[in-house]
PDB file of C-alpha atoms in Angstrom:
ATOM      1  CA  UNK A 103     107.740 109.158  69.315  1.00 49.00           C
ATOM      2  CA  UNK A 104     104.420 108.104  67.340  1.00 52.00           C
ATOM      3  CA  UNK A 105     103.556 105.036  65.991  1.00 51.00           C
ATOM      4  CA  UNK A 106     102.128 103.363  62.387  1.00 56.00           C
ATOM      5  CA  UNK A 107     100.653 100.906  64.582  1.00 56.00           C
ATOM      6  CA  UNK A 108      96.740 101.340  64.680  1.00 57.00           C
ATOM      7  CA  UNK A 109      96.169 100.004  68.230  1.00 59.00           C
ATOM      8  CA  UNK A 110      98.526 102.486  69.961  1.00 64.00           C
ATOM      9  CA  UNK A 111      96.014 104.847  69.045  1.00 74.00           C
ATOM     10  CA  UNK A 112      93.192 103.444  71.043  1.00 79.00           C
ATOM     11  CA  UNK A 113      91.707 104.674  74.345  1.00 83.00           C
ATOM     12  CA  UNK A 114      92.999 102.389  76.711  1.00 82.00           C
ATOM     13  CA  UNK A 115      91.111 102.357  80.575  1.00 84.00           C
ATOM     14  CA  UNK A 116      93.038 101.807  83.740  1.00 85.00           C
ATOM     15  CA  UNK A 117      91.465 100.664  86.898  1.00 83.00           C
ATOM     16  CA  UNK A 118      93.298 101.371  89.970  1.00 82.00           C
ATOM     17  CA  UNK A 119      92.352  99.053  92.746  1.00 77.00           C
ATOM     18  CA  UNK A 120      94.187 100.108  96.230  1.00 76.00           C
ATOM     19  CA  UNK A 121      94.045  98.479  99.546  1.00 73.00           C
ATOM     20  CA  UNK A 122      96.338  96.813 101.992  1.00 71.00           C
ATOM     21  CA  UNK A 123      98.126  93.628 102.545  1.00 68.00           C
ATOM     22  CA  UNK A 124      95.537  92.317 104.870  1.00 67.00           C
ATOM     23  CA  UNK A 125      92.194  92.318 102.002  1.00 66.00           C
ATOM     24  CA  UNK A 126      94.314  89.636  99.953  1.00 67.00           C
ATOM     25  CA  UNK A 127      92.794  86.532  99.763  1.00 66.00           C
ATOM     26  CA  UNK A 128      89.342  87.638 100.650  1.00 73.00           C
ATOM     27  CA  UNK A 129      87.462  86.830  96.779  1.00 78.00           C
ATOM     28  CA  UNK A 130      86.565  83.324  96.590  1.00 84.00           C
ATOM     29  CA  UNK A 131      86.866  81.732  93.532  1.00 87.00           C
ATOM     30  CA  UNK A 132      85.257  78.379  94.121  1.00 87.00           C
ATOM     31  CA  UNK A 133      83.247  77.678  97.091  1.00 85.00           C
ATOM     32  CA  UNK A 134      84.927  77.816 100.731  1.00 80.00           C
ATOM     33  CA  UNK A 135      85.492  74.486 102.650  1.00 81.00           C
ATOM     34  CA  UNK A 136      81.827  74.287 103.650  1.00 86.00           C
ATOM     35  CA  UNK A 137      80.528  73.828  99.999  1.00 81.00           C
ATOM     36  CA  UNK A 138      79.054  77.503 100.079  1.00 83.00           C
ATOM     37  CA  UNK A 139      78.936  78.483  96.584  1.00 88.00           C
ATOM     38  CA  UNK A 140      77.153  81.426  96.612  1.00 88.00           C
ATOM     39  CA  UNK A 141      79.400  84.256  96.460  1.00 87.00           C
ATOM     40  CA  UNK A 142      82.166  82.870  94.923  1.00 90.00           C
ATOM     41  CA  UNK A 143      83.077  84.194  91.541  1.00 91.00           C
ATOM     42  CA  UNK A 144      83.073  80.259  90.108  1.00 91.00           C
ATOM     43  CA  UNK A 145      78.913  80.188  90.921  1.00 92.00           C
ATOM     44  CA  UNK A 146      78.645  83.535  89.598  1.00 94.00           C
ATOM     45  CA  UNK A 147      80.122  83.152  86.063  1.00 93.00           C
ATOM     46  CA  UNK A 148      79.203  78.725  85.560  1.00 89.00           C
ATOM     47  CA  UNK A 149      75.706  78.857  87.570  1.00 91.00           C
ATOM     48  CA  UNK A 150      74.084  82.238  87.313  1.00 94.00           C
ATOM     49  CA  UNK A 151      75.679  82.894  83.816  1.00 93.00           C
ATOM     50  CA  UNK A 152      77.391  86.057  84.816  1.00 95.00           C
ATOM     51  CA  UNK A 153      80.802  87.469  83.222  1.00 92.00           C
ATOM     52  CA  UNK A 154      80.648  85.170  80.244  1.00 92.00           C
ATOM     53  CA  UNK A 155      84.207  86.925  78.781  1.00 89.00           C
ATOM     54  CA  UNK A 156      85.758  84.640  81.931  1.00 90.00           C
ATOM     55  CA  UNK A 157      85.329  81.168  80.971  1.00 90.00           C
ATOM     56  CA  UNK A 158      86.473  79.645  76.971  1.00 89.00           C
ATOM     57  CA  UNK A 159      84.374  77.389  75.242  1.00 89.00           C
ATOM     58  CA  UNK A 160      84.522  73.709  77.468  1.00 91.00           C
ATOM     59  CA  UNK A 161      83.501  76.042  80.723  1.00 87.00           C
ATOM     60  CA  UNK A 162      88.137  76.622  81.970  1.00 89.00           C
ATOM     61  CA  UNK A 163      88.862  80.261  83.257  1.00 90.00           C
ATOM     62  CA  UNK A 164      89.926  81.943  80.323  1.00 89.00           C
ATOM     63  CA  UNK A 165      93.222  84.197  79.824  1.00 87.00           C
ATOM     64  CA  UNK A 166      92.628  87.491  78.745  1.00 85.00           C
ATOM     65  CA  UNK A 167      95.196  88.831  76.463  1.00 87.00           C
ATOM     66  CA  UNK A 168      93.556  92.241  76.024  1.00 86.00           C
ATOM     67  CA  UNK A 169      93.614  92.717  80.492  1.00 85.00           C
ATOM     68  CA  UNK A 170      96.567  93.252  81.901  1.00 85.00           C
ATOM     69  CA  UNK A 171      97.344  92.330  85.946  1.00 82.00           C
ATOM     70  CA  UNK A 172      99.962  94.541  87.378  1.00 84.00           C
ATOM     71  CA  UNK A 173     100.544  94.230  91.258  1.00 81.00           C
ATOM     72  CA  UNK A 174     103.071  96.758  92.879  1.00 80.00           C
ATOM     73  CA  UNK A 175     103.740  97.157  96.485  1.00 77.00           C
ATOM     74  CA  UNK A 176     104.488 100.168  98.481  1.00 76.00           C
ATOM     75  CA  UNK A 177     105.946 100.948 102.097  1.00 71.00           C
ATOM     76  CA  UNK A 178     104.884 104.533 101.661  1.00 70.00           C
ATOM     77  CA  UNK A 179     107.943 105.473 102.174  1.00 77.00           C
ATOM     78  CA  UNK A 180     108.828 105.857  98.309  1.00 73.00           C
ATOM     79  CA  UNK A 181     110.195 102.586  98.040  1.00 77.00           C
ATOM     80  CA  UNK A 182     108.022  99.758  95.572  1.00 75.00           C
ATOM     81  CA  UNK A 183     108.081  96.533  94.478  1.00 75.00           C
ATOM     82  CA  UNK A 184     106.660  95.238  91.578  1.00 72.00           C
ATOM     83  CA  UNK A 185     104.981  91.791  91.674  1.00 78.00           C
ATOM     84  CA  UNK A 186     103.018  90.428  89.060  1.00 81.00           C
ATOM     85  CA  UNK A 187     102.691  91.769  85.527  1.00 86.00           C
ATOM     86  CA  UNK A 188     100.717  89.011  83.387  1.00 85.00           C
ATOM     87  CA  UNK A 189      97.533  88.651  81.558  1.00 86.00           C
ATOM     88  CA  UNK A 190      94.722  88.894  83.490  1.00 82.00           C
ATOM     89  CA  UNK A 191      93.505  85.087  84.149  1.00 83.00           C
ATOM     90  CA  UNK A 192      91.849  83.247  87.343  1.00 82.00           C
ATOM     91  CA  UNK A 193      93.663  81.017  89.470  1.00 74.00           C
ATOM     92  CA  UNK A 194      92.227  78.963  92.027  1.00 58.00           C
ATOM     93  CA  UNK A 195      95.603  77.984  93.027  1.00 58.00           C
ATOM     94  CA  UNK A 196      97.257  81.246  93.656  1.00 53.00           C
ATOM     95  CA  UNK A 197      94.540  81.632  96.055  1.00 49.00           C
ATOM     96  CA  UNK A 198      95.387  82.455  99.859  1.00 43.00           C
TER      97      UNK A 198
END
């Protein structure tokens, strides 16, 4: 089926990030329990003035509704799960 809608037509890029179960968790977003904050994505983007697209105007994480987050599971054995499928925002609360 095509479309009249101009923005089906454009190239769209898909990152595949794989890994298992036990790397969740392992990105800081703010700094760890000791006050480290370098190396956490929070002193990155607010401090050194990296990824500027991540924070709106008064300095909040921003929501990206052109990014997409989709997290599926597998057991390898065919068998997967899907568990998130949202825009792509940053969550210090969803963090393990």
């Amino acid at each position: 089926a095509t479309s009249s809608n101009s923005t089906s037509m454009k190239p769209i890029k898909v990152y595949i990030l794989m890994g298992q179960s036990n790397m969740l968790g392992f990105g800081r977003i703010e700094p760890d329990e000791t006050g480290q904050e370098e190396g956490s994505l929070s002193h990155a983007v607010k401090e050194k003035g990296l990824y500027p697209y991540l924070i709106d105007k008064d300095g909040n994480w921003s929501v990206r509704n052109d990014v997409r987050n989709v997290q599926v599971m597998g057991s390898g054995l065919g068998e997967m799960q899907g568990l998130v499928n949202n825009w792509l925002t940053i969550d210090a609360a969803q963090q393990s």
